[in-house]
């Protein structure tokens, strides 16, 4: 209708990748390539990105020796330590945010797509905005 | 993160603090002199731990799942529409459950009408907090908060340490009384130290329930269940061979360390603050209210807006003063809903019909008598319960916008508004929070 090349993300079409619960309740997003993105992005690229994000979440949720020590230490201090330190999980979420931002910059925005950090959506969905399409549902 | 009713929480605090205070003030002095100074030291450490875990439980986010953004809700709505799209006359609500397979176990996910999302496995909607809580255990009035994924650990440690503390005080008080009684008889000992008697009584009556609760939760921790699942018998009711708890890690030890030392996700609430779907309102509305009502978009805030009619009424009150007098009636949003008798949440389908500034009435979802529902103010108040704050905001914004640009709607919204337009408010514009007051304009007839 008009020649706006890029719409603001409030009006663009959005594609949602839902959570994948097959492995349990840990944070994990479906790796199925959505039809709406056909021809807009290389399957492999998207898949790789989602796999990376999933693996960071997996690392965050795994009961590693590090988290174990962290929790025990916090417990010893009656959880007062949490007031002044970032947990491993928080660090991982920041890592995801950084990774997504970087991927947006280097790959996705050039293709007219934008990923939204799932943490901003309460880890419910992985949102992908198609910046070049008006919402027309 | 506390629910409204905090009375019982203060009672809990008072009981613990007063009893411990009496213990430290009277018994400890005597016992430190006559037995060992380690007694007040251990008691002090226990007391600090109890209070720390209590406050952690009460004041941390239990794992609230932030409500779905408008686009997400629309997307789910769209997916659910598909099965009976072909029957406009006989509209039935689409199935509101989804099945997922977790480690081979089929688990039903229910749709939450309030939060507009499919509750993840183990999550449940707390009617008192009005939020979906992940790994929902129960709502504990004694700590004044939900117990869920993020604070179950603290809750468990709280009751565990409290039962130890209780037993410890009781034992010390008895020792005190017996030591005193050795010098004289038991009655004079009780007269000498009346505080000990009070403590003994409080501890004696509370210790049973606390120890019982601690035992029950130890069992739950060991089998990685929640109170909610245990009561419903989710994984034991159907005694089928393939009915097992898919969340269990396999061994008691692993389950315990998962609950007590496992990673806990940070709160997801405030993160949502800076991607507020309705942030773009800042461009359309400016005024004193904008500043005043600039609140975070966390789920809590909405509680007030939903829970109290006074707020909404007050908002209705000041409409009209804001709209310019000569404009055509602004777009009106009416929502028809069908109330289904539901247990924990109000189940409704909302239908939105609205009048665009150029006079046409559009409606969508479901396609029945939408156009006939008159744009009056006398409508139901109830539907507000079902709408997310964002929707309210967005509608308010759109309508407000329509009012401002009443003669020239095409400038921003080229076509008659579609339902999806209302639901498309997401924007990544930074920082500016939504302006709730906008809803008092335009669509005030409903609110
Ligand atoms: Zn809910
Ligand atoms: Zn609750």
JSON list of N, CA and C in Angstrom, two decimals, chain B residues 326-352:
[
{"chain": "B", "resi": 326, "resn": "UNK", "atom": "N", "xyz": [-16.37, 18.36, 20.08]},
{"chain": "B", "resi": 326, "resn": "UNK", "atom": "CA", "xyz": [-17.10, 18.32, 18.83]},
{"chain": "B", "resi": 326, "resn": "UNK", "atom": "C", "xyz": [-16.80, 17.13, 17.94]},
{"chain": "B", "resi": 327, "resn": "UNK", "atom": "N", "xyz": [-15.93, 16.31, 18.37]},
{"chain": "B", "resi": 327, "resn": "UNK", "atom": "CA", "xyz": [-15.58, 15.18, 17.52]},
{"chain": "B", "resi": 327, "resn": "UNK", "atom": "C", "xyz": [-16.73, 14.19, 17.47]},
{"chain": "B", "resi": 328, "resn": "UNK", "atom": "N", "xyz": [-16.81, 13.45, 16.39]},
{"chain": "B", "resi": 328, "resn": "UNK", "atom": "CA", "xyz": [-17.80, 12.38, 16.33]},
{"chain": "B", "resi": 328, "resn": "UNK", "atom": "C", "xyz": [-17.51, 11.37, 17.43]},
{"chain": "B", "resi": 329, "resn": "UNK", "atom": "N", "xyz": [-18.51, 10.61, 17.79]},
{"chain": "B", "resi": 329, "resn": "UNK", "atom": "CA", "xyz": [-18.26, 9.62, 18.85]},
{"chain": "B", "resi": 329, "resn": "UNK", "atom": "C", "xyz": [-17.06, 8.76, 18.49]},
{"chain": "B", "resi": 330, "resn": "UNK", "atom": "N", "xyz": [-16.17, 8.65, 19.38]},
{"chain": "B", "resi": 330, "resn": "UNK", "atom": "CA", "xyz": [-14.96, 7.88, 19.08]},
{"chain": "B", "resi": 330, "resn": "UNK", "atom": "C", "xyz": [-15.30, 6.41, 18.90]},
{"chain": "B", "resi": 331, "resn": "UNK", "atom": "N", "xyz": [-14.37, 5.74, 18.36]},
{"chain": "B", "resi": 331, "resn": "UNK", "atom": "CA", "xyz": [-14.56, 4.32, 18.14]},
{"chain": "B", "resi": 331, "resn": "UNK", "atom": "C", "xyz": [-14.91, 3.65, 19.46]},
{"chain": "B", "resi": 332, "resn": "UNK", "atom": "N", "xyz": [-15.80, 2.77, 19.36]},
{"chain": "B", "resi": 332, "resn": "UNK", "atom": "CA", "xyz": [-16.29, 2.14, 20.57]},
{"chain": "B", "resi": 332, "resn": "UNK", "atom": "C", "xyz": [-15.93, 0.67, 20.55]},
{"chain": "B", "resi": 333, "resn": "UNK", "atom": "N", "xyz": [-15.45, 0.24, 21.62]},
{"chain": "B", "resi": 333, "resn": "UNK", "atom": "CA", "xyz": [-15.09, -1.16, 21.69]},
{"chain": "B", "resi": 333, "resn": "UNK", "atom": "C", "xyz": [-16.07, -1.85, 22.60]},
{"chain": "B", "resi": 334, "resn": "UNK", "atom": "N", "xyz": [-16.78, -2.76, 22.06]},
{"chain": "B", "resi": 334, "resn": "UNK", "atom": "CA", "xyz": [-17.63, -3.55, 22.94]},
{"chain": "B", "resi": 334, "resn": "UNK", "atom": "C", "xyz": [-17.14, -4.97, 22.90]},
{"chain": "B", "resi": 335, "resn": "UNK", "atom": "N", "xyz": [-17.31, -5.59, 23.97]},
{"chain": "B", "resi": 335, "resn": "UNK", "atom": "CA", "xyz": [-16.85, -6.95, 24.03]},
{"chain": "B", "resi": 335, "resn": "UNK", "atom": "C", "xyz": [-17.98, -7.83, 24.50]},
{"chain": "B", "resi": 336, "resn": "UNK", "atom": "N", "xyz": [-18.31, -8.77, 23.69]},
{"chain": "B", "resi": 336, "resn": "UNK", "atom": "CA", "xyz": [-19.32, -9.71, 24.12]},
{"chain": "B", "resi": 336, "resn": "UNK", "atom": "C", "xyz": [-18.61, -10.93, 24.64]},
{"chain": "B", "resi": 337, "resn": "UNK", "atom": "N", "xyz": [-19.15, -11.47, 25.65]},
{"chain": "B", "resi": 337, "resn": "UNK", "atom": "CA", "xyz": [-18.46, -12.63, 26.17]},
{"chain": "B", "resi": 337, "resn": "UNK", "atom": "C", "xyz": [-19.47, -13.67, 26.58]},
{"chain": "B", "resi": 338, "resn": "UNK", "atom": "N", "xyz": [-19.06, -14.88, 26.51]},
{"chain": "B", "resi": 338, "resn": "UNK", "atom": "CA", "xyz": [-19.92, -15.90, 27.05]},
{"chain": "B", "resi": 338, "resn": "UNK", "atom": "C", "xyz": [-19.24, -16.46, 28.26]},
{"chain": "B", "resi": 339, "resn": "UNK", "atom": "N", "xyz": [-19.94, -16.44, 29.32]},
{"chain": "B", "resi": 339, "resn": "UNK", "atom": "CA", "xyz": [-19.34, -16.91, 30.56]},
{"chain": "B", "resi": 339, "resn": "UNK", "atom": "C", "xyz": [-19.56, -18.41, 30.65]},
{"chain": "B", "resi": 340, "resn": "UNK", "atom": "N", "xyz": [-18.49, -19.11, 30.84]},
{"chain": "B", "resi": 340, "resn": "UNK", "atom": "CA", "xyz": [-18.62, -20.52, 31.08]},
{"chain": "B", "resi": 340, "resn": "UNK", "atom": "C", "xyz": [-18.32, -20.73, 32.54]},
{"chain": "B", "resi": 341, "resn": "UNK", "atom": "N", "xyz": [-19.02, -21.59, 33.17]},
{"chain": "B", "resi": 341, "resn": "UNK", "atom": "CA", "xyz": [-18.69, -21.86, 34.57]},
{"chain": "B", "resi": 341, "resn": "UNK", "atom": "C", "xyz": [-17.32, -22.50, 34.63]},
{"chain": "B", "resi": 342, "resn": "UNK", "atom": "N", "xyz": [-16.42, -21.85, 35.28]},
{"chain": "B", "resi": 342, "resn": "UNK", "atom": "CA", "xyz": [-15.08, -22.39, 35.31]},
{"chain": "B", "resi": 342, "resn": "UNK", "atom": "C", "xyz": [-14.58, -22.34, 36.73]},
{"chain": "B", "resi": 343, "resn": "UNK", "atom": "N", "xyz": [-13.67, -23.21, 37.00]},
{"chain": "B", "resi": 343, "resn": "UNK", "atom": "CA", "xyz": [-13.16, -23.28, 38.35]},
{"chain": "B", "resi": 343, "resn": "UNK", "atom": "C", "xyz": [-12.28, -22.11, 38.70]},
{"chain": "B", "resi": 344, "resn": "UNK", "atom": "N", "xyz": [-11.12, -22.08, 38.13]},
{"chain": "B", "resi": 344, "resn": "UNK", "atom": "CA", "xyz": [-10.15, -21.13, 38.64]},
{"chain": "B", "resi": 344, "resn": "UNK", "atom": "C", "xyz": [-10.09, -19.85, 37.86]},
{"chain": "B", "resi": 345, "resn": "UNK", "atom": "N", "xyz": [-10.57, -19.88, 36.68]},
{"chain": "B", "resi": 345, "resn": "UNK", "atom": "CA", "xyz": [-10.52, -18.62, 35.97]},
{"chain": "B", "resi": 345, "resn": "UNK", "atom": "C", "xyz": [-11.78, -18.42, 35.16]},
{"chain": "B", "resi": 346, "resn": "UNK", "atom": "N", "xyz": [-12.00, -17.23, 34.80]},
{"chain": "B", "resi": 346, "resn": "UNK", "atom": "CA", "xyz": [-13.21, -16.90, 34.08]},
{"chain": "B", "resi": 346, "resn": "UNK", "atom": "C", "xyz": [-12.97, -17.22, 32.62]},
{"chain": "B", "resi": 347, "resn": "UNK", "atom": "N", "xyz": [-13.77, -18.12, 32.11]},
{"chain": "B", "resi": 347, "resn": "UNK", "atom": "CA", "xyz": [-13.53, -18.51, 30.73]},
{"chain": "B", "resi": 347, "resn": "UNK", "atom": "C", "xyz": [-14.45, -17.71, 29.82]},
{"chain": "B", "resi": 348, "resn": "UNK", "atom": "N", "xyz": [-13.86, -17.06, 28.94]},
{"chain": "B", "resi": 348, "resn": "UNK", "atom": "CA", "xyz": [-14.65, -16.22, 28.06]},
{"chain": "B", "resi": 348, "resn": "UNK", "atom": "C", "xyz": [-14.00, -16.18, 26.70]},
{"chain": "B", "resi": 349, "resn": "UNK", "atom": "N", "xyz": [-14.85, -15.93, 25.74]},
{"chain": "B", "resi": 349, "resn": "UNK", "atom": "CA", "xyz": [-14.32, -15.59, 24.44]},
{"chain": "B", "resi": 349, "resn": "UNK", "atom": "C", "xyz": [-14.69, -14.15, 24.24]},
{"chain": "B", "resi": 350, "resn": "UNK", "atom": "N", "xyz": [-13.76, -13.41, 23.82]},
{"chain": "B", "resi": 350, "resn": "UNK", "atom": "CA", "xyz": [-14.17, -12.05, 23.66]},
{"chain": "B", "resi": 350, "resn": "UNK", "atom": "C", "xyz": [-14.38, -11.74, 22.20]},
{"chain": "B", "resi": 351, "resn": "UNK", "atom": "N", "xyz": [-15.31, -10.90, 21.99]},
{"chain": "B", "resi": 351, "resn": "UNK", "atom": "CA", "xyz": [-15.56, -10.50, 20.63]},
{"chain": "B", "resi": 351, "resn": "UNK", "atom": "C", "xyz": [-15.45, -8.99, 20.61]},
{"chain": "B", "resi": 352, "resn": "UNK", "atom": "N", "xyz": [-14.79, -8.54, 19.64]},
{"chain": "B", "resi": 352, "resn": "UNK", "atom": "CA", "xyz": [-14.56, -7.12, 19.61]},
{"chain": "B", "resi": 352, "resn": "UNK", "atom": "C", "xyz": [-15.21, -6.53, 18.39]}
]
